[in-house]
CSV table of C-alpha atoms (C1' of nucleotides) in Angstrom, one decimal:
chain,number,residue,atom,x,y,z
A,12,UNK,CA,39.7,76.1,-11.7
A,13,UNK,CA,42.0,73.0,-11.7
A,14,UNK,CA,44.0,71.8,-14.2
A,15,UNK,CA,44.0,67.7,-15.2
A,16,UNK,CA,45.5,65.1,-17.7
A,17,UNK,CA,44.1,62.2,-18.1
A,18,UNK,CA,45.3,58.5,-17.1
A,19,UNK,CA,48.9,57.9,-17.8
A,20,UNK,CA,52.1,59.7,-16.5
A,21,UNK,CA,54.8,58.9,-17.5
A,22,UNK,CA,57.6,60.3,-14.9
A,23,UNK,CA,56.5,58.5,-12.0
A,24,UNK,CA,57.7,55.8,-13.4
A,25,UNK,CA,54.5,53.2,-13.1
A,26,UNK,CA,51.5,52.4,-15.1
A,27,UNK,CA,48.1,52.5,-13.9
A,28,UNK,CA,46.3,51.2,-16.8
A,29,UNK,CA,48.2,47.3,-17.2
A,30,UNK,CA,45.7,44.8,-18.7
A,31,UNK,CA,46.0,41.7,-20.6
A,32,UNK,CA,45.0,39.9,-23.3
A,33,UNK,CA,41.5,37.7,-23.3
A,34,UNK,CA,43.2,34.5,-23.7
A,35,UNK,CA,45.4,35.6,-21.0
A,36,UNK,CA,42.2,35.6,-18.3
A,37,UNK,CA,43.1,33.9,-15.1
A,38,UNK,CA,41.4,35.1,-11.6
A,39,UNK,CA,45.7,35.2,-10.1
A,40,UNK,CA,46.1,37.7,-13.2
A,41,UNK,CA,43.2,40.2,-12.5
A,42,UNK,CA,44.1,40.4,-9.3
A,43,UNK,CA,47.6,40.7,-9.5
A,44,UNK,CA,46.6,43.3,-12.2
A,45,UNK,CA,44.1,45.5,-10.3
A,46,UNK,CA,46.5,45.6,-7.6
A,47,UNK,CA,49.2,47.0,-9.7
A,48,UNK,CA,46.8,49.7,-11.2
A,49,UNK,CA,44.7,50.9,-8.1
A,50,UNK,CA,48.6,51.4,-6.5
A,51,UNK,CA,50.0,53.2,-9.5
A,52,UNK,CA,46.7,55.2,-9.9
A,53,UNK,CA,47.3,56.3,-5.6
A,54,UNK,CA,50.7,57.0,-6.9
A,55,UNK,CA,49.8,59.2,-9.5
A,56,UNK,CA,47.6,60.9,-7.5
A,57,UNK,CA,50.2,61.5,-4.4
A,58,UNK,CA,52.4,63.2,-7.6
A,59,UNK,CA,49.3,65.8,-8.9
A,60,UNK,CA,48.7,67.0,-5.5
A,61,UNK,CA,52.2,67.5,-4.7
A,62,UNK,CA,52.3,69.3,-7.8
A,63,UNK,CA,48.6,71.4,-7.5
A,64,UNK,CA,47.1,69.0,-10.4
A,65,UNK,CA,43.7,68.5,-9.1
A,66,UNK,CA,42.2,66.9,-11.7
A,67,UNK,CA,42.3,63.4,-13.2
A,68,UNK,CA,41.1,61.0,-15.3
A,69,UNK,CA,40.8,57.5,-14.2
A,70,UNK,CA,41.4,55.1,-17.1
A,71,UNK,CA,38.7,52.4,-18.4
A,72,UNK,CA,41.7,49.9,-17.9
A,73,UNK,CA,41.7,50.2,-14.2
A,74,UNK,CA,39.9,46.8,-13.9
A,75,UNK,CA,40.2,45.0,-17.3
A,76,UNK,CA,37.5,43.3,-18.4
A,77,UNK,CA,35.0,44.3,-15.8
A,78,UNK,CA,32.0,44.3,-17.5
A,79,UNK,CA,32.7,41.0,-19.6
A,80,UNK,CA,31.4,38.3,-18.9
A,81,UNK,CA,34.6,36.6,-18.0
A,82,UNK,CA,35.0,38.6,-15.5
A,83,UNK,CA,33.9,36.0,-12.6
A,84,UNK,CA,35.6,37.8,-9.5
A,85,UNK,CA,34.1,39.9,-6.9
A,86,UNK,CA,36.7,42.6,-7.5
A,87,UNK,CA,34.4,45.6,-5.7
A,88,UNK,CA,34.4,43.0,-2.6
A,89,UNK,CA,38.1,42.0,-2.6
A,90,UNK,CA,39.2,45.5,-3.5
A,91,UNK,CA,36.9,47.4,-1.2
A,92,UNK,CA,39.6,48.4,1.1
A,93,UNK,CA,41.7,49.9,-1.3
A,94,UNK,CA,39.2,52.1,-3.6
A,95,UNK,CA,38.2,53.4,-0.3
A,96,UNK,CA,41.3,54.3,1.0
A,97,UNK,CA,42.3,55.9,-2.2
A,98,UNK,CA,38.8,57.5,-2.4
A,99,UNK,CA,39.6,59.2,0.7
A,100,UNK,CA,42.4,61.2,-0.6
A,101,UNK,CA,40.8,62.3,-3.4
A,102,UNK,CA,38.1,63.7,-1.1
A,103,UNK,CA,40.5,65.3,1.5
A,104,UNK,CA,42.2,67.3,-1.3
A,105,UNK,CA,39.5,67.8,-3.5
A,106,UNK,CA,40.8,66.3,-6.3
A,107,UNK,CA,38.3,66.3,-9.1
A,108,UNK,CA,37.4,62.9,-11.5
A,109,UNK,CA,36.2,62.7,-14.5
A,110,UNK,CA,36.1,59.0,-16.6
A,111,UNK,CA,36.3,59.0,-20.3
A,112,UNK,CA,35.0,55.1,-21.3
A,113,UNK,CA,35.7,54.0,-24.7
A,114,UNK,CA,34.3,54.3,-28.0
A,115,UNK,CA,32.0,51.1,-27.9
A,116,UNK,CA,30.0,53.0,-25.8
A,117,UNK,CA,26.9,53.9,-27.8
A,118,UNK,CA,23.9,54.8,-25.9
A,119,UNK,CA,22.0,55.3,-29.0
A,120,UNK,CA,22.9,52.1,-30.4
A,121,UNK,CA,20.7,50.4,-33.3
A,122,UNK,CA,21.3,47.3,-31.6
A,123,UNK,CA,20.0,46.3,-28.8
A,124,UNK,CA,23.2,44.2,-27.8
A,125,UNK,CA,25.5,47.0,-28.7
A,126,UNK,CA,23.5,48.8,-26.1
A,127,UNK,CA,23.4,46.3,-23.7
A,128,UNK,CA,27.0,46.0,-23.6
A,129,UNK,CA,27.5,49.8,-23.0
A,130,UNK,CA,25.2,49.7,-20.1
A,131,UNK,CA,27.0,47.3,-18.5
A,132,UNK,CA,30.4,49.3,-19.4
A,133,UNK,CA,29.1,52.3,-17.9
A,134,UNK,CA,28.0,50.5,-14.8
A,135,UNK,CA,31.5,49.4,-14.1
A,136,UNK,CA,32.4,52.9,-14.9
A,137,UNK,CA,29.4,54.2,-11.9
A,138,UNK,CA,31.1,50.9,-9.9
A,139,UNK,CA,34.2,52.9,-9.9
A,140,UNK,CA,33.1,55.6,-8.6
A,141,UNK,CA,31.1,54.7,-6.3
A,142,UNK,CA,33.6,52.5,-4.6
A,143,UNK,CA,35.5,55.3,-4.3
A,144,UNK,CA,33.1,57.3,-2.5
A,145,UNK,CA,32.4,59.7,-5.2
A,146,UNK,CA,29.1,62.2,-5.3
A,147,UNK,CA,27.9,63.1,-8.7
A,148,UNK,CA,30.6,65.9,-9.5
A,149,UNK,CA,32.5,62.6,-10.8
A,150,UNK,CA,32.2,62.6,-13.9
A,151,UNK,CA,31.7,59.7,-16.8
A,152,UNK,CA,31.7,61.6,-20.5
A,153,UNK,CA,30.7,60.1,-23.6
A,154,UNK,CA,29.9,60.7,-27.4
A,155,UNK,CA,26.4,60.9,-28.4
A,156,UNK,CA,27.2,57.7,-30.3
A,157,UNK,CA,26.4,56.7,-34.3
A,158,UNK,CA,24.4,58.6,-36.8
A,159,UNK,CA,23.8,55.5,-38.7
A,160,UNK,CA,22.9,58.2,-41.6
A,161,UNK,CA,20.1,60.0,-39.9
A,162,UNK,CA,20.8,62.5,-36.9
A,163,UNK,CA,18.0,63.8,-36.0
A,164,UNK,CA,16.5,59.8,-35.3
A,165,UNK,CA,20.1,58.9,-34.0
A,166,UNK,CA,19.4,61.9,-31.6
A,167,UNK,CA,15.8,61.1,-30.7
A,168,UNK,CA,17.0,57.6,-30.2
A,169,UNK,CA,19.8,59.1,-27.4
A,170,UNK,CA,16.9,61.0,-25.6
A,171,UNK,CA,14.6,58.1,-25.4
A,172,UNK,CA,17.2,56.0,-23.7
A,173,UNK,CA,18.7,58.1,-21.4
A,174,UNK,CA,15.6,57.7,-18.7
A,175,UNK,CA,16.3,54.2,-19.4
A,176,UNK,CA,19.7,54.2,-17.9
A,177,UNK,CA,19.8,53.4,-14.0
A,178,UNK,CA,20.0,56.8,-11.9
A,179,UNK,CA,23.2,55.9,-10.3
A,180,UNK,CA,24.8,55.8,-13.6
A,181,UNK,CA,22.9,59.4,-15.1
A,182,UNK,CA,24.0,61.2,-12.0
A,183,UNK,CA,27.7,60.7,-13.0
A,184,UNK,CA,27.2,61.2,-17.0
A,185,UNK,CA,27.8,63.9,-19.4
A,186,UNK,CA,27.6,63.8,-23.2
A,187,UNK,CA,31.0,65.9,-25.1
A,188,UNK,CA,30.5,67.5,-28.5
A,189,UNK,CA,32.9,65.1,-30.9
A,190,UNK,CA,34.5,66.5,-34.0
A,191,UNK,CA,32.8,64.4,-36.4
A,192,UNK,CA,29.0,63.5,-36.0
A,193,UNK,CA,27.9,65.7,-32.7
A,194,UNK,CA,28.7,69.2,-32.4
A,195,UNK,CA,27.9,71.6,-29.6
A,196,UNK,CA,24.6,72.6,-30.5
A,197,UNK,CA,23.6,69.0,-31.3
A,198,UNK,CA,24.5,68.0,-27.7
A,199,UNK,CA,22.9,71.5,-26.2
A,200,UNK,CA,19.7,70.2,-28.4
A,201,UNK,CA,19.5,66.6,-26.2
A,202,UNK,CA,20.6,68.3,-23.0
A,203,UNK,CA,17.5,70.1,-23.3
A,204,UNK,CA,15.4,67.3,-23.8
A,205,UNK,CA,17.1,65.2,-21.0
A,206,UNK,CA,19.0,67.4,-18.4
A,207,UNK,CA,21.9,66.3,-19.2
A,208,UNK,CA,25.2,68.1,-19.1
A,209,UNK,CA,27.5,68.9,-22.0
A,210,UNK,CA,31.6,69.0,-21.3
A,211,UNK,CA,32.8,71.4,-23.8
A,212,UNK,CA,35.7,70.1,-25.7
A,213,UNK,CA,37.4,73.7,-27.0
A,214,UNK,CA,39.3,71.8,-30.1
A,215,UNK,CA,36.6,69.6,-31.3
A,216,UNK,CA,34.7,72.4,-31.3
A,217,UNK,CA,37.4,74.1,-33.5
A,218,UNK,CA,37.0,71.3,-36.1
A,219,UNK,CA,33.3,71.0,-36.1
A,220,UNK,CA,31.0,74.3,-34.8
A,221,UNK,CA,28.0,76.2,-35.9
A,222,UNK,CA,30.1,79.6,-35.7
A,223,UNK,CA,29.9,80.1,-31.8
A,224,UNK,CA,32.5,81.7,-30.2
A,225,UNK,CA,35.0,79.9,-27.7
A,226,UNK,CA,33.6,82.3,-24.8
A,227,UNK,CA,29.8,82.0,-25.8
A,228,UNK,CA,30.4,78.0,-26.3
A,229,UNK,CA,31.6,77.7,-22.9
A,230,UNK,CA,28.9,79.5,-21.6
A,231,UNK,CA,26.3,77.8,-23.3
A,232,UNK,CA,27.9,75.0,-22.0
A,233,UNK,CA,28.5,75.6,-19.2
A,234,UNK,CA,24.4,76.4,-18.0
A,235,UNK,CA,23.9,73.1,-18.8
A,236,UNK,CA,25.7,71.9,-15.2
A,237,UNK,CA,23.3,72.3,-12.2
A,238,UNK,CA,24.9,72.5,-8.4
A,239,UNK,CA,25.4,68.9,-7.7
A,240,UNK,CA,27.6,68.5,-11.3
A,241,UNK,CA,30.1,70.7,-9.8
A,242,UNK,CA,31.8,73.0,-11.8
A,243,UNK,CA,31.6,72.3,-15.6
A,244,UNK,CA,34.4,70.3,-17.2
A,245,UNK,CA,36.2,71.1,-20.4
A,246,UNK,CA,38.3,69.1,-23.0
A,247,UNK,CA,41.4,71.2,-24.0
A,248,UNK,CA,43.8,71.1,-26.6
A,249,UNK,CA,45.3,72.5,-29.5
A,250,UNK,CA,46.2,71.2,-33.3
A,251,UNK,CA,49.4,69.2,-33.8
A,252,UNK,CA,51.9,71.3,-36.3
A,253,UNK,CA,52.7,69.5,-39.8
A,254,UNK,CA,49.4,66.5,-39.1
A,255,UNK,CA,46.3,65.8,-40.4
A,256,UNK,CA,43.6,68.1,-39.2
A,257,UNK,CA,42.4,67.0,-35.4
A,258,UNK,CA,45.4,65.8,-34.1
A,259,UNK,CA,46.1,66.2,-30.8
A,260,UNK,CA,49.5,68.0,-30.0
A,261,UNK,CA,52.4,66.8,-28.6
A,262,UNK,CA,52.8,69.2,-26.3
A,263,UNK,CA,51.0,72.1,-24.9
A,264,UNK,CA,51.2,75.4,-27.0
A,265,UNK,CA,51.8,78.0,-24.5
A,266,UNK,CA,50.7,81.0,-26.7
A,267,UNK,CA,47.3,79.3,-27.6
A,268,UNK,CA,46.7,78.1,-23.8
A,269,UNK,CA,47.0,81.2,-22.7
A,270,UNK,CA,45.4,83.0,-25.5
A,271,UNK,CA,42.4,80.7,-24.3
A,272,UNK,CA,42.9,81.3,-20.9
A,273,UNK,CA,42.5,84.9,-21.6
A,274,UNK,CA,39.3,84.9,-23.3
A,275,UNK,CA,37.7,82.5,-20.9
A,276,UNK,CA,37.9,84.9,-18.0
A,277,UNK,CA,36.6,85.5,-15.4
A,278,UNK,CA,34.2,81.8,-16.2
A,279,UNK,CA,34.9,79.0,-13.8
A,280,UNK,CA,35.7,75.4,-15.2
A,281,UNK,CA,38.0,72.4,-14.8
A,282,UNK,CA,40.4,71.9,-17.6
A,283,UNK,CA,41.4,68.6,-18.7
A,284,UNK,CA,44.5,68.7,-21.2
A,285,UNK,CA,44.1,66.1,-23.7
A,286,UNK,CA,47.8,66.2,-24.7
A,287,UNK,CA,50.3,63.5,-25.4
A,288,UNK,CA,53.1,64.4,-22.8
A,289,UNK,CA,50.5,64.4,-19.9
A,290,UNK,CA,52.0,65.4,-17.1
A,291,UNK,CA,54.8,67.6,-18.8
A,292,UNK,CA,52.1,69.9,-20.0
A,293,UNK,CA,49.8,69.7,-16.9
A,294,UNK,CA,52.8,71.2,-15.0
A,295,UNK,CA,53.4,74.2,-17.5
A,296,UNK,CA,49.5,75.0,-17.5
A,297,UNK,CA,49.7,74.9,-13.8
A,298,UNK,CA,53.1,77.1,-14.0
A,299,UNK,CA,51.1,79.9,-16.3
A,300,UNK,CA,47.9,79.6,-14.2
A,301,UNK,CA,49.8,80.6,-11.2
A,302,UNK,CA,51.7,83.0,-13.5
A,303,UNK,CA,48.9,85.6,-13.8
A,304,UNK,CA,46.4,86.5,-10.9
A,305,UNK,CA,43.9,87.3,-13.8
A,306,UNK,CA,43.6,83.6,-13.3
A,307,UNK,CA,41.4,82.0,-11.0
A,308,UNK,CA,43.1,79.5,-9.3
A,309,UNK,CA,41.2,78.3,-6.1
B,17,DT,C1',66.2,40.5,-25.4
B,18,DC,C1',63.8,41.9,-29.2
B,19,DA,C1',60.6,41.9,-33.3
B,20,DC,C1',56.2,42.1,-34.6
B,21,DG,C1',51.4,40.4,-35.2
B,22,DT,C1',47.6,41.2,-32.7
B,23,DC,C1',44.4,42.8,-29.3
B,24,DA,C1',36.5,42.6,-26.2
B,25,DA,C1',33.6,45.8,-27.9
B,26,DG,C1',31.6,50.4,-32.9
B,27,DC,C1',31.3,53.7,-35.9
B,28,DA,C1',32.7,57.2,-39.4
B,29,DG,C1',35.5,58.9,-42.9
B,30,DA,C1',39.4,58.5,-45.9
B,31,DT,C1',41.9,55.7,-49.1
C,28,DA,C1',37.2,46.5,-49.2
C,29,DT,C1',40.5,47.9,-46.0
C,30,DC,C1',42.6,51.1,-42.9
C,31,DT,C1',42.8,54.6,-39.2
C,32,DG,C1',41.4,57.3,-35.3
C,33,DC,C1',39.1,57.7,-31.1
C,34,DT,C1',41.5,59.3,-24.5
C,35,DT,C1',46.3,55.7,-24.5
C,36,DG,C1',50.3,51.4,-27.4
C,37,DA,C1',51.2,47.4,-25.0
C,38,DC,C1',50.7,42.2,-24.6
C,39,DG,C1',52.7,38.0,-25.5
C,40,DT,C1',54.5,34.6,-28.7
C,41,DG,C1',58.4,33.0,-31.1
C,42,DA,C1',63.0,33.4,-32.2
DNA sequence: TCACGTCAAGCAGAT
DNA sequence: ATCTGCTTGACGTGA
């Protein structure tokens, strides 16, 4: 079991995810910009292990503007050095990676150029990876996508597709149940039909659920991972105090973390902690893994 | 230095 | 119709 947070942290003191604005795009500027975020991202790595967070999610910002077509550099040549070398300790400490690319990604798109465009996202996402020397336990996760008012076409749409996507890309991607449109057994349903694997995220699935227990979701979910996926990946977090229903807290809630901890034993799966303070929280989850040796901690 | 309008991309749900 | 949330506010112009 590890425990992750995903992209930014904010002690360190540097940012990883600096981009620009459209207008802005100058060859100098992506450069100079990568740079800055593949040394803040090794930086932010060096500060997990130190600190026993083994898991991580790389941002979509890493290279801005990747997969549009103003992108004219070579950026996996001219940065080929670096991604290794970085990729290198992430192997020798087994740190785990998961990607998590934005919301235009809609694999069951209507339109044909709103698919188009997600292909070529996730192939910068795969590019990533792959640079970084990466087997298919790195993970990319998505949303099924839209509805566009009909589910069960939206969802046949999804499993028609999915063969269609280049190999190098399925090897690395998962589907997550969302809150709104997609819940658990909804993504269980396509990962039948396609093999897929679903990443269990424990407070969507608080918010939108077809009455499954926490325990029996994750191990429903969890069957859906073969060998080479690695261990299954789960989406934690718990509901803000005093906001609108879904919101993400500010900070980890040590009674519900451990409450879930609890009831999750003895399964085996990486947690990433979808929490505001990042970091903060990783190093309490960490703190109250260690805390117990109920836990499983390797 | 700071305020603040705006930022590649899509969709759903609330207002 | 317009605004907000989504994994995350931050870029960049104008004063």
């Amino acid at each position: 079991m590890r425990i992750g947070y995903p992209c930014i942290n904010w002690t360190i003191g540097c940012k990883g995810d600096r981009t620009f604005r459209l207008n802005s795009y100058s060859e100098e500027r992506l450069i100079e910009t990568v740079q800055n975020n593949l040394d803040c991202l090794f930086k932010m790595l060096q500060f997990n292990v130190a600190n026993e967070i083994l898991f991580f999610r790389i941002t979509s910002d890493l290279v801005p503007f990747a997969s549009h077509p103003v992108c004219s550099l070579n950026w996996q040549e001219y940065f080929k050095t670096k991604f290794a070398e970085i990729g290198q300790f992430i192997r020798a400490h087994r740190i785990r990676i998961s990607m998590h690319p934005s919301q235009f990604i809609i694999i069951n798109a209507k339109d044909a150029k709103v698919f188009e465009n997600s292909l070529k996202e996730l192939q910068y996402h795969t590019e990533v990876l792959d640079l970084l020397g990466l087997d298919s336990s790195a993970k990319i996760q998505v949303h099924v996508g839209g509805v566009y008012g009909d589910k069960t076409a939206a969802m046949e749409r999804f499993v028609q597709r999915y063969p269609l996507l280049p190999a190098a890309v399925r090897q690395h991607l998962v589907i997550e149940n969302d809150d709104k449109s997609y819940d658990l057994a909804d993504c269980l349903n396509i990962s039948g039909a396609t093999g897929i694997p679903v990443l269990f995220d424990v407070f969507h699935h608080q918010i939108k659920n077809n009455g499954e227990a926490t325990r029996e979701a994750l191990i429903l979910a969890g069957k859906t991972w073969h060998a080479a996926d690695g261990r299954p990946m789960v989406d934690y977090s718990s509901q803000q105090a005093h906001a609108i229903n879904g919101k993400h807290a500010e900070t980890i809630d040590p009674d519900d973390f451990s409450k879930f901890m609890t009831l999750s034993r003895p399964l085996d799966f990486d947690i990433m902690l979808e929490i505001k303070d990042k970091e903060t929280s990783a190093l309490k989850a960490v703190e109250l893994l260690h805390s117990d040796e109920r836990f499983i901690r390797a």
